[in-house]
mmCIF file of N, CA and C in Angstrom:
data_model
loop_
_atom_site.group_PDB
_atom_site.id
_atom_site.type_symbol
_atom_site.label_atom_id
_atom_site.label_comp_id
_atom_site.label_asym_id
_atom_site.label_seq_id
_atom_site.Cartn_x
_atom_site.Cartn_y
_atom_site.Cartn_z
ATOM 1 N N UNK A 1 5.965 -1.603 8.872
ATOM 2 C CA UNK A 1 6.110 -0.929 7.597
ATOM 3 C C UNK A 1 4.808 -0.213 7.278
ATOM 4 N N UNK A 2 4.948 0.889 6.725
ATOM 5 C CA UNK A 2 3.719 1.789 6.672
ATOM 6 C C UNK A 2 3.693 2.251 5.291
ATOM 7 N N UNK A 3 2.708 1.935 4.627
ATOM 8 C CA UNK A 3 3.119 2.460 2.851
ATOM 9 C C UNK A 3 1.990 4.259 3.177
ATOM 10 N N UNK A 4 3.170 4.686 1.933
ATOM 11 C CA UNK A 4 2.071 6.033 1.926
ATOM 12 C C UNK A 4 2.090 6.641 0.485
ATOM 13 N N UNK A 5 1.142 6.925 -0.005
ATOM 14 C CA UNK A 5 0.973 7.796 -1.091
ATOM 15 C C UNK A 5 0.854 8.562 -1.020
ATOM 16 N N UNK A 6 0.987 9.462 -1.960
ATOM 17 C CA UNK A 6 0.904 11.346 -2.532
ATOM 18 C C UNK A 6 -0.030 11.128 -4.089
ATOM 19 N N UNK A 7 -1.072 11.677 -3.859
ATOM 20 C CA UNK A 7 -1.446 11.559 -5.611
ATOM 21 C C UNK A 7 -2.018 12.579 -5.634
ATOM 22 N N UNK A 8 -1.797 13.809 -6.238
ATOM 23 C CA UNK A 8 -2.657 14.901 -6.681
ATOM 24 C C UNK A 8 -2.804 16.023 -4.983
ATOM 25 N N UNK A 9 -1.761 16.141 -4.348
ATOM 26 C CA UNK A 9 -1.350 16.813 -3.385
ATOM 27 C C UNK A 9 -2.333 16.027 -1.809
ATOM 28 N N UNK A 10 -3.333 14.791 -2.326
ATOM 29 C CA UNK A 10 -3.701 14.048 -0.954
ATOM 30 C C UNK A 10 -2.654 13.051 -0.979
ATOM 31 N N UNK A 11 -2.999 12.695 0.735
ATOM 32 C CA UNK A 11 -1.800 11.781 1.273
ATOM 33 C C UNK A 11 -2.633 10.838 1.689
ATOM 34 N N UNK A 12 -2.238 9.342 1.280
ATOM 35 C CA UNK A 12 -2.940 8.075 2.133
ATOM 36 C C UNK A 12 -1.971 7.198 2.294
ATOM 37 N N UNK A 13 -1.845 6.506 3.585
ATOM 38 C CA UNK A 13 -1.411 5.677 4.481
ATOM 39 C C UNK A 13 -1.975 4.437 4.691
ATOM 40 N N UNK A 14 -1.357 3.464 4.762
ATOM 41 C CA UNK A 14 -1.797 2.142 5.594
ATOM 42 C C UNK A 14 -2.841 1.672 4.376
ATOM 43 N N UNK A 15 -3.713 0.591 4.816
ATOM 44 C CA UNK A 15 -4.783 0.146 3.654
ATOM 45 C C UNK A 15 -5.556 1.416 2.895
ATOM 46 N N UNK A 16 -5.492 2.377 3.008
ATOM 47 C CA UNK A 16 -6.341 3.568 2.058
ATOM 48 C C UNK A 16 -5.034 3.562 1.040
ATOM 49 N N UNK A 17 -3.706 3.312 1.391
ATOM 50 C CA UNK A 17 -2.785 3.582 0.599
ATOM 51 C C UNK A 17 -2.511 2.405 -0.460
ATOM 52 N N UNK A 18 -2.981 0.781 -0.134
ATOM 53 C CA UNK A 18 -3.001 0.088 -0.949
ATOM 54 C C UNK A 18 -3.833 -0.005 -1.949
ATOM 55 N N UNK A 19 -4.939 0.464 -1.353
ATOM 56 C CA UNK A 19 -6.287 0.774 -1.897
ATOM 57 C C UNK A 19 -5.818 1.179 -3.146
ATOM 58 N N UNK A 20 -5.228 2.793 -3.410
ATOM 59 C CA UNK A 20 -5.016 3.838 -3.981
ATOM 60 C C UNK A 20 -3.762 3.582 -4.844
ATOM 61 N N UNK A 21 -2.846 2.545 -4.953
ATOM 62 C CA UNK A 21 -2.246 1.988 -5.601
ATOM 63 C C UNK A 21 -2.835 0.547 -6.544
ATOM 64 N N UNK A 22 -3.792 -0.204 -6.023
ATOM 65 C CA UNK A 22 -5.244 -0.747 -6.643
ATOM 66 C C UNK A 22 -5.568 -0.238 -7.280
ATOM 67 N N UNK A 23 -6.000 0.921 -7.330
ATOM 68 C CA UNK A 23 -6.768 1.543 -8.314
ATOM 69 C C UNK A 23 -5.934 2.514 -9.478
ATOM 70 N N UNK A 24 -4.294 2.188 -9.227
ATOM 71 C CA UNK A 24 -3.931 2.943 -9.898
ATOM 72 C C UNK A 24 -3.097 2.177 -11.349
ATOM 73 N N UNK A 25 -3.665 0.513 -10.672
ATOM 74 C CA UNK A 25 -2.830 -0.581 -11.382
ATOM 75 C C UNK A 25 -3.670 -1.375 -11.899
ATOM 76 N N UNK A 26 -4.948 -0.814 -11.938
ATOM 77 C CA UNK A 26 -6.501 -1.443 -13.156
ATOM 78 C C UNK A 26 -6.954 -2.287 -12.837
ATOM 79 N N UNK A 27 -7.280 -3.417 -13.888
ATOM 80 C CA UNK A 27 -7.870 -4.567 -13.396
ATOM 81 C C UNK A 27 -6.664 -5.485 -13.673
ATOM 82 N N UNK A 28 -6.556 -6.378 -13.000
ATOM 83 C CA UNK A 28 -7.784 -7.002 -11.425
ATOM 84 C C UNK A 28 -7.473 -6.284 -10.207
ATOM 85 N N UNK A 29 -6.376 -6.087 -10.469
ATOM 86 C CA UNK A 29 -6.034 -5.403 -9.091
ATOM 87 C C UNK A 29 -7.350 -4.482 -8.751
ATOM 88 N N UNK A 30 -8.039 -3.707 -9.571
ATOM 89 C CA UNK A 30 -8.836 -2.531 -9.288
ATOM 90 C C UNK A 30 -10.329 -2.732 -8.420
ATOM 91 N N UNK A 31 -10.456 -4.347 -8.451
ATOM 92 C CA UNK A 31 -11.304 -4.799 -7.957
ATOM 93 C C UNK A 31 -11.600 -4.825 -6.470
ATOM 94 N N UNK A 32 -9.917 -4.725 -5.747
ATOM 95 C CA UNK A 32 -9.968 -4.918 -4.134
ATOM 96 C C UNK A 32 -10.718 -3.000 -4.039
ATOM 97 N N UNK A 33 -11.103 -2.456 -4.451
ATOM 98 C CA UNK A 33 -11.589 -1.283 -4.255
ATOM 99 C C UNK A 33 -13.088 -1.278 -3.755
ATOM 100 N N UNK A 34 -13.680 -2.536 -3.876
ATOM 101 C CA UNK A 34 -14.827 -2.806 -2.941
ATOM 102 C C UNK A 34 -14.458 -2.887 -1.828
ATOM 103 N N UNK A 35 -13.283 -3.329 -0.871
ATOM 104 C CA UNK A 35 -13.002 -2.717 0.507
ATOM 105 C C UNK A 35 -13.093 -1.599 1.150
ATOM 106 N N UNK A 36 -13.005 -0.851 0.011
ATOM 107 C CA UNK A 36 -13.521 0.401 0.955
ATOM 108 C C UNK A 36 -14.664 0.665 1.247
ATOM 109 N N UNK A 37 -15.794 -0.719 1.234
ATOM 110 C CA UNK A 37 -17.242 -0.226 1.990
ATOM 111 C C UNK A 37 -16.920 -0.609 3.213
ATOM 112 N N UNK A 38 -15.747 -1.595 3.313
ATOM 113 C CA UNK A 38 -15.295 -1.837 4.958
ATOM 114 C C UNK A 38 -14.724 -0.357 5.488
ATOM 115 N N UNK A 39 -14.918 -0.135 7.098
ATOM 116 C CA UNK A 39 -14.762 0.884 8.033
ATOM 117 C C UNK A 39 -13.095 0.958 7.726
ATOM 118 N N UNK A 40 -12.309 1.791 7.605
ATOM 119 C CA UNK A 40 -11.052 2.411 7.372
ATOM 120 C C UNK A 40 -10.237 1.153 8.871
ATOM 121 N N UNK A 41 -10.759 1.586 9.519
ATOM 122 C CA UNK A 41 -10.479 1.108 11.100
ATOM 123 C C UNK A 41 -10.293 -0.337 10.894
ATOM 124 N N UNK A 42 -11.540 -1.376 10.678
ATOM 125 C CA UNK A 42 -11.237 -2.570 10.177
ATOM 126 C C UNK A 42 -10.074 -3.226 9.190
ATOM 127 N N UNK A 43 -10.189 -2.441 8.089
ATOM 128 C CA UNK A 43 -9.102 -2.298 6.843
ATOM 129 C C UNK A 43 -7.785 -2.275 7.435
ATOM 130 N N UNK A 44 -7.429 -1.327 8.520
ATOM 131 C CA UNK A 44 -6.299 -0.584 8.612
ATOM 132 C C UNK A 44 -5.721 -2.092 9.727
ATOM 133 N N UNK A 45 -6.536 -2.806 10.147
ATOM 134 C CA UNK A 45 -6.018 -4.063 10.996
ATOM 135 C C UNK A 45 -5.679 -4.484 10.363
ATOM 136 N N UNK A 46 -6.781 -5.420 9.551
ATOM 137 C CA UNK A 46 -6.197 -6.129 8.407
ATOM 138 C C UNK A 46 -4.370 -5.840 7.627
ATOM 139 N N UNK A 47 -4.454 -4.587 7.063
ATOM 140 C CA UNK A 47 -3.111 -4.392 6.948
ATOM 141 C C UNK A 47 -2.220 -4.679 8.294
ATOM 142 N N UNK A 48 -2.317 -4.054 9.158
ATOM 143 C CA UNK A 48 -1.293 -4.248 10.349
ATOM 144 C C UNK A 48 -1.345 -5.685 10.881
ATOM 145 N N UNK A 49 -2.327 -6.210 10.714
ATOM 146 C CA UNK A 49 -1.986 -7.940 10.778
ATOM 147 C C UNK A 49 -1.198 -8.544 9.732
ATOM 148 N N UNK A 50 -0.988 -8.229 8.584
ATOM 149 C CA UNK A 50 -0.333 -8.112 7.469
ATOM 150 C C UNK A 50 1.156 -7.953 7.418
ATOM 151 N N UNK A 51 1.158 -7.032 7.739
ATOM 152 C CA UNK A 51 2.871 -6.110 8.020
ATOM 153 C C UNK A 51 3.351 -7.270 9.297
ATOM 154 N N UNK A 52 2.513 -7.367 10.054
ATOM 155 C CA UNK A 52 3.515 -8.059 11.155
ATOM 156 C C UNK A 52 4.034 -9.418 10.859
ATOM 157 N N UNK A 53 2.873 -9.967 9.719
ATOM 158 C CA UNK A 53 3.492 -11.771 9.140
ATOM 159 C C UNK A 53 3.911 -11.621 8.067
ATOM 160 N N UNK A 54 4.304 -10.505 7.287
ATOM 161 C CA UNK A 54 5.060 -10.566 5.824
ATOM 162 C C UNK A 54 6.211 -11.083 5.871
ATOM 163 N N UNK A 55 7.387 -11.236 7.177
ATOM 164 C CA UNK A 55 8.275 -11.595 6.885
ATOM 165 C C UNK A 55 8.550 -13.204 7.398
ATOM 166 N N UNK A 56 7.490 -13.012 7.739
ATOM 167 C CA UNK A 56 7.089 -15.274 8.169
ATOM 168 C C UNK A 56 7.142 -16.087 7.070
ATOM 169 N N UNK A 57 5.624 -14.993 6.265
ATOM 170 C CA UNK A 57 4.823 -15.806 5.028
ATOM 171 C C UNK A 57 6.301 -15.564 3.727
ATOM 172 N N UNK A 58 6.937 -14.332 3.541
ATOM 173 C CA UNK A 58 7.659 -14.191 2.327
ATOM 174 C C UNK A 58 9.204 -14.327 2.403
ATOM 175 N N UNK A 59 9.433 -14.544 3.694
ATOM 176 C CA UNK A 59 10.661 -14.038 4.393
ATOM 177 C C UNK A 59 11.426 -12.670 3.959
ATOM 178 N N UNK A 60 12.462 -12.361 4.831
ATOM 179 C CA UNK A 60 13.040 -11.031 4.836
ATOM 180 C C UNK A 60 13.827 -10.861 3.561
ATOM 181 N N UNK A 61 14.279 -9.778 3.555
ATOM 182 C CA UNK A 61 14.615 -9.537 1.952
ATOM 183 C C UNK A 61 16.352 -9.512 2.150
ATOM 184 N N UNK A 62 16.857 -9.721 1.117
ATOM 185 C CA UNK A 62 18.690 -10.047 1.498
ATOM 186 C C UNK A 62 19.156 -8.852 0.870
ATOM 187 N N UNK A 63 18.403 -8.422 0.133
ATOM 188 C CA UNK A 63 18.966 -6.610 0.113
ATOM 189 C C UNK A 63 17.582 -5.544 -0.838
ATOM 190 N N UNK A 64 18.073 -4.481 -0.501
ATOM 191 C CA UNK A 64 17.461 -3.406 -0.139
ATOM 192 C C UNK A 64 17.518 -3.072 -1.933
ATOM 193 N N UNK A 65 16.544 -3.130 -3.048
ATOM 194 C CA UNK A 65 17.039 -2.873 -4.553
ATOM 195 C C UNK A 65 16.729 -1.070 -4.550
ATOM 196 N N UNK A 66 17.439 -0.909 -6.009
ATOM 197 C CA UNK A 66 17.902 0.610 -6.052
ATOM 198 C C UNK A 66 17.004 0.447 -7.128
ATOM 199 N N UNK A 67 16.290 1.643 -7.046
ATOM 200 C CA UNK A 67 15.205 1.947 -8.037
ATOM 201 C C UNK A 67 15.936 2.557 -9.482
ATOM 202 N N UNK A 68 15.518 2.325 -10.438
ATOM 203 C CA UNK A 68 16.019 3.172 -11.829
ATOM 204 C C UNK A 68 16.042 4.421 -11.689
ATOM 205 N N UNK A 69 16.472 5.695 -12.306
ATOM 206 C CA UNK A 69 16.686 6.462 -12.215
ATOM 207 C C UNK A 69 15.066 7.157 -12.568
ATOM 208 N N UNK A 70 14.807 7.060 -13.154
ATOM 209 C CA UNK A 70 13.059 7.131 -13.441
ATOM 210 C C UNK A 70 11.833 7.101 -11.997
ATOM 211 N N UNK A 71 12.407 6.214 -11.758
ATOM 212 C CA UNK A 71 11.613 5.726 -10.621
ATOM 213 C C UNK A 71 12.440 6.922 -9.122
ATOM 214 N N UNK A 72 13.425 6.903 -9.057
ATOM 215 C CA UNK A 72 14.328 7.331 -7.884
ATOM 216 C C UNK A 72 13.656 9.213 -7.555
ATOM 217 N N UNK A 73 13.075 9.702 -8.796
ATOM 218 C CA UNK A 73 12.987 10.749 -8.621
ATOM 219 C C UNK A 73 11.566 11.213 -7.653
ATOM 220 N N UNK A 74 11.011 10.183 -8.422
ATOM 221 C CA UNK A 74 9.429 10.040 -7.955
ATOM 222 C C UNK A 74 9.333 9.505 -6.141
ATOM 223 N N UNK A 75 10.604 8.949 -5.526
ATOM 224 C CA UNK A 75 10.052 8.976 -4.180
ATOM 225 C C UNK A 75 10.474 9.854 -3.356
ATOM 226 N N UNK A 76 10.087 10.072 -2.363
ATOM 227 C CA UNK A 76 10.419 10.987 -1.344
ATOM 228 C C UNK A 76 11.816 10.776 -0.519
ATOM 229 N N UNK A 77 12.527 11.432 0.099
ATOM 230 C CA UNK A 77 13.400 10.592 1.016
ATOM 231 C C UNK A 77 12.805 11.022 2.587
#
């Protein structure tokens, strides 16, 4: 799974993209934004070590939810 943002016509992917949703959801969340003195490269494991045990640690999801109509416009397909 690969998250990606759009904010203000830049695009970020992978941990720059959690990052950038961190910072878009204040405090505390706004705090993991000291990771980015870690190398992108390092970060970007971390996530992909992440993605591969999310469905160990949280298990899989039993269905797929439909966003509000509010929300539905705002993603991409």
């Amino acid at each position: 799974t690969v998250v990606v943002v759009r904010e203000d016509g830049e695009r970020f992917e992978q941990s720059a993209a959690v990052l950038e949703l961190a910072r878009a959801l204040g405090w505390p969340w706004r705090a993991a934004l000291v990771l980015r003195l870690v190398p992108r490269r390092l970060r970007d494991l971390g996530y992909d070590s992440v993605a591969r045990r999310r469905r160990t640690w949280f298990g899989p999801a039993d269905a797929c939810g439909v966003p509000p109509a509010g929300l539905r416009e705002r993603l991409l397909d």
